[in-house]
């Protein structure tokens, strides 16, 4: 019997968020924030699809499936719900449902059980990469937000994402014990997923925000690159590179001296790339 990761029950509730206290004037003209928060709400709410895929992939592992269904999925859904309500409170003219429906249709083909893996151990390592990405992203929103209610929501989500990382990491360790993979193989998988983090879901989410927000206009890859470059300027200022790199490397279980050399090196490189 392995230890169940994380405490049960949500740490916070979307019903406790002070949507009536939002400083709307601080956000009204912040177009990049609108795109970022709306696109994030789409990706988070689609977690029911991801959860089903992961549940299928880990068929027979009742502990993992139970955690995914009763801890991970409800928390991810709550992230989407909290962000959706925020978007609707600040930008009420935006037809959220239409944007989300478009995103779901566009993204569903990319979201298949067949794309998971290649092994259960490596998929758990890959999940750690994804949760590192989301934890770091919401940590950035938490400090960069020009509006306090959004900062608070982002802080709650960041804490949950760190909890998810810990959950997947424990499952990873457990699989690694039963079905060991070489450090090289895990590193290769982590790298593959890091490169992938910037992939289709972000593009399609932002594209579908744009389709609803600017009817009749075409959203191109170049538009997305321009948007991403503006977000990178925030990242240079606010992204928690140090903790992100440590979280990414943790599944490799590097000897301490090697870790001391590697972490600052990768942090410097990541900052340069961003
Ligand atoms: Fe989330
Ligand atoms: Fe998460």
XYZ file of C-alpha atoms and ligand atoms in Angstrom:
276
model
C 0.000 0.000 0.000
C 1.595 3.261 -1.045
C 1.051 6.580 0.728
C -1.739 8.614 -0.843
C -0.367 11.949 -1.995
C -1.813 15.159 -0.601
C -4.607 15.838 1.880
C -8.127 15.138 0.701
C -10.710 17.852 0.101
C -10.169 21.219 -1.548
C -8.078 23.872 0.223
C -10.279 26.681 -1.101
C -13.569 27.176 -2.876
C -14.465 29.217 -5.920
C -17.568 30.317 -3.985
C -15.335 32.173 -1.527
C -13.636 34.279 -4.202
C -14.594 37.968 -3.876
C -15.731 38.519 -7.461
C -17.813 41.473 -6.286
C -14.656 43.200 -5.045
C -12.730 43.053 -8.334
C -11.075 46.332 -9.252
C -12.525 46.336 -12.775
C -10.890 49.629 -13.715
C -7.476 48.038 -13.149
C -8.225 45.330 -15.731
C -10.663 46.807 -18.250
C -8.046 47.819 -20.846
C -5.583 44.985 -20.160
C -6.075 43.020 -23.360
C -3.178 40.614 -22.861
C -4.533 39.726 -19.423
C -7.955 39.111 -20.881
C -6.487 36.729 -23.479
C -4.288 34.992 -20.942
C -6.977 34.438 -18.299
C -9.669 33.419 -20.805
C -7.333 30.994 -22.615
C -6.229 29.511 -19.278
C -9.842 28.973 -18.224
C -10.447 26.993 -21.458
C -7.432 24.744 -20.894
C -8.273 24.129 -17.228
C -11.931 23.301 -17.789
C -10.979 20.730 -20.401
C -9.460 18.712 -17.538
C -12.399 16.317 -17.634
C -11.024 15.100 -20.972
C -7.458 14.792 -19.699
C -8.687 13.049 -16.558
C -10.617 10.471 -18.546
C -7.568 9.766 -20.716
C -5.253 9.433 -17.761
C -7.765 7.261 -15.921
C -7.926 4.925 -18.950
C -4.161 4.896 -19.273
C -3.698 3.866 -15.624
C -6.418 1.198 -15.750
C -5.895 -1.279 -12.911
C -4.020 1.205 -10.721
C -6.917 2.042 -8.430
C -4.957 4.404 -6.185
C -3.800 6.550 -9.084
C -7.273 6.499 -10.646
C -8.904 7.382 -7.348
C -6.549 10.325 -6.797
C -7.044 11.529 -10.363
C -10.828 11.337 -10.142
C -11.343 12.661 -6.600
C -8.502 15.088 -6.060
C -6.815 16.116 -9.277
C -9.767 16.491 -11.635
C -12.078 18.440 -9.269
C -9.249 20.840 -8.464
C -8.402 21.402 -12.139
C -12.082 21.934 -12.910
C -12.284 24.462 -10.088
C -9.320 26.336 -11.601
C -11.197 26.626 -14.872
C -14.411 27.647 -13.105
C -12.644 30.318 -11.015
C -10.985 31.799 -14.096
C -14.188 31.611 -16.135
C -16.098 33.546 -13.478
C -13.301 36.111 -13.377
C -13.458 36.619 -17.156
C -17.233 36.955 -17.060
C -17.086 39.446 -14.192
C -14.524 41.724 -15.860
C -15.304 41.272 -19.562
C -19.053 40.465 -19.578
C -19.409 41.075 -23.336
C -17.176 38.119 -24.138
C -19.169 35.020 -25.099
C -17.131 32.588 -23.009
C -19.158 29.513 -23.901
C -18.763 30.035 -27.641
C -15.001 30.430 -27.284
C -14.748 27.337 -25.125
C -16.878 25.235 -27.492
C -14.553 26.218 -30.356
C -11.500 25.311 -28.331
C -12.921 21.967 -27.272
C -13.700 21.043 -30.874
C -10.239 22.128 -32.083
C -8.262 20.498 -29.286
C -10.117 17.207 -28.763
C -8.203 15.376 -31.561
C -4.902 16.164 -29.772
C -6.151 14.738 -26.503
C -6.014 10.954 -26.824
C -4.974 8.122 -24.563
C -2.772 6.848 -27.421
C -0.583 9.957 -27.070
C 0.264 9.214 -23.425
C 3.240 7.192 -22.298
C 5.358 5.522 -23.647
C 5.437 3.842 -20.196
C 3.497 4.421 -16.992
C 6.654 5.548 -15.227
C 7.531 8.071 -17.934
C 3.984 9.393 -18.111
C 4.169 10.195 -14.382
C 7.460 12.051 -15.030
C 5.753 13.896 -17.893
C 2.877 14.863 -15.562
C 5.482 16.381 -13.223
C 6.673 18.535 -16.132
C 3.140 19.719 -16.873
C 2.450 20.571 -13.217
C 5.810 22.365 -12.975
C 4.674 24.467 -15.925
C 1.283 25.317 -14.437
C 2.641 25.949 -10.908
C 5.244 28.342 -12.313
C 2.758 30.028 -14.640
C 0.275 30.798 -11.840
C 3.108 31.847 -9.529
C 3.984 34.400 -12.209
C 0.356 35.563 -12.528
C 0.130 35.819 -8.746
C 2.973 38.340 -8.558
C 2.396 40.085 -11.901
C -1.389 40.620 -11.663
C -2.373 44.294 -11.614
C -5.597 43.305 -9.812
C -5.801 41.821 -6.286
C -8.684 39.338 -6.756
C -6.936 37.758 -9.741
C -3.700 37.682 -7.747
C -5.523 35.794 -4.973
C -7.095 33.304 -7.391
C -3.730 32.710 -9.072
C -2.169 32.121 -5.639
C -4.765 29.435 -4.794
C -4.269 27.750 -8.163
C -0.475 27.831 -7.798
C -0.749 26.053 -4.435
C -2.985 23.363 -5.952
C -0.607 22.863 -8.887
C 2.291 22.364 -6.496
C 0.129 19.770 -4.715
C -0.515 18.061 -8.068
C 3.193 18.006 -8.787
C 3.805 16.326 -5.429
C 1.054 13.804 -6.112
C 2.385 12.825 -9.527
C 5.935 12.789 -8.180
C 5.022 10.237 -5.507
C 3.336 8.036 -8.081
C 6.398 8.443 -10.302
C 8.725 7.307 -7.503
C 6.505 4.341 -6.870
C 6.477 3.298 -10.557
C 10.208 3.918 -10.791
C 10.765 1.480 -7.927
C 8.653 -1.212 -9.569
C 9.694 -0.556 -13.175
C 13.014 1.348 -13.117
C 13.966 3.598 -16.021
C 17.477 4.969 -16.532
C 18.207 8.574 -15.651
C 18.979 9.181 -19.316
C 15.591 7.898 -20.408
C 13.725 9.984 -17.835
C 15.777 13.062 -18.797
C 14.948 12.515 -22.458
C 11.228 12.290 -21.644
C 11.355 15.404 -19.454
C 13.115 17.309 -22.225
C 10.600 16.126 -24.824
C 7.732 17.395 -22.656
C 9.446 20.699 -21.851
C 9.749 21.406 -25.564
C 6.120 20.377 -26.002
C 4.776 22.615 -23.213
C 4.466 25.445 -25.698
C 2.417 23.346 -28.069
C -1.063 23.194 -29.511
C -3.296 23.739 -26.487
C -1.994 27.260 -25.794
C -2.210 28.272 -29.459
C -5.715 26.874 -29.919
C -6.976 28.403 -26.665
C -5.716 31.898 -27.509
C -6.941 31.506 -31.097
C -10.468 30.692 -29.910
C -10.485 33.674 -27.555
C -9.555 35.826 -30.546
C -12.208 34.324 -32.858
C -14.945 35.363 -30.415
C -13.343 38.626 -29.343
C -12.590 39.862 -32.888
C -15.291 38.384 -35.125
C -14.290 38.041 -38.756
C -10.561 38.319 -38.059
C -8.055 35.541 -38.675
C -5.704 34.513 -35.882
C -2.379 33.358 -37.323
C 0.716 31.658 -35.902
C 2.436 35.051 -36.251
C -0.249 36.659 -34.042
C 0.348 33.937 -31.477
C 4.125 34.444 -31.594
C 3.647 38.180 -31.034
C 1.363 37.489 -28.059
C 3.856 34.982 -26.640
C 6.703 37.465 -26.994
C 4.782 40.009 -24.927
C 4.154 37.391 -22.219
C 7.867 36.539 -22.277
C 8.604 40.090 -21.173
C 6.561 39.382 -18.001
C 8.328 36.067 -17.605
C 11.738 37.719 -17.549
C 10.535 39.777 -14.592
C 8.310 37.372 -12.689
C 8.848 33.723 -13.689
C 10.157 31.540 -10.816
C 13.010 30.004 -12.861
C 14.902 28.658 -9.870
C 12.056 26.615 -8.391
C 10.853 25.511 -11.846
C 14.251 24.063 -12.735
C 14.518 22.298 -9.378
C 11.071 20.742 -9.843
C 11.947 19.632 -13.382
C 15.181 17.958 -12.307
C 13.790 16.262 -9.218
C 12.640 13.049 -10.958
C 16.246 12.551 -12.141
C 17.380 12.192 -8.529
C 20.765 13.746 -9.332
C 23.588 13.497 -6.801
C 23.741 16.732 -4.755
C 27.086 18.003 -6.172
C 25.854 17.570 -9.739
C 22.595 19.294 -8.869
C 24.492 22.265 -7.424
C 26.264 22.729 -10.749
C 23.320 21.954 -13.007
C 20.559 24.104 -11.484
C 22.206 27.551 -11.882
C 23.434 26.585 -15.343
C 19.958 25.660 -16.567
C 18.385 28.680 -14.848
C 20.807 30.963 -16.712
C 20.135 29.222 -20.007
C 16.344 29.333 -19.500
C 16.465 33.058 -18.731
C 18.486 33.646 -21.887
C 16.083 31.626 -24.026
C 13.044 33.455 -22.617
Fe -4.876 23.740 -12.987
Fe -2.566 20.763 -12.021
